[in-house]
Amino acid sequence: MASGNAIRGSRVGAGPMGEAERGESAPRNRISFWCANKHETRPSFAAEAAIPETWDCPRCGFPAGQDEHNPPAPARNEPYKTHLAYVRERRTDADGEAILAEALAKLRGEI
Ligand SMILES: [Zn+2]
């Protein structure tokens, strides 16, 4: 066995497995964020990490902020229309009501 190489790079006081360098005991800050749906999420950040202004809510995807009573407004950019929006454009309200009435009648077993 070569002597010397095995211990090169280890620091005095770091321990045989280098525990002191793995950061397990690094202080972490838990920051609460609230979204517009009042979901609270508490990600933890390394003490030296910059805390973001907003955090995506893991439950609904809305942006969440640190002020519980004034959460950021959800993004309102809707680049595409839903299928229902297209259907509504193609049909008049009267048509829609007739279709709805027919559907309800079928549900009730009247047709
Ligand atoms: Zn949410």
mmCIF file of C-alpha atoms in Angstrom, residues 78-87 89:
data_model
loop_
_atom_site.group_PDB
_atom_site.id
_atom_site.type_symbol
_atom_site.label_atom_id
_atom_site.label_comp_id
_atom_site.label_asym_id
_atom_site.label_seq_id
_atom_site.Cartn_x
_atom_site.Cartn_y
_atom_site.Cartn_z
ATOM 1 C CA GLU A 78 -54.303 32.442 -20.957
ATOM 2 C CA PRO A 79 -52.619 31.819 -24.286
ATOM 3 C CA TYR A 80 -55.195 29.322 -25.470
ATOM 4 C CA LYS A 81 -58.923 28.939 -25.241
ATOM 5 C CA THR A 82 -60.484 25.964 -23.621
ATOM 6 C CA HIS A 83 -62.539 23.575 -25.672
ATOM 7 C CA LEU A 84 -65.628 24.891 -23.911
ATOM 8 C CA ALA A 85 -64.775 28.432 -24.982
ATOM 9 C CA TYR A 86 -64.699 27.345 -28.597
ATOM 10 C CA VAL A 87 -68.013 25.545 -28.217
ATOM 11 C CA GLU A 89 -68.311 30.736 -29.633
#
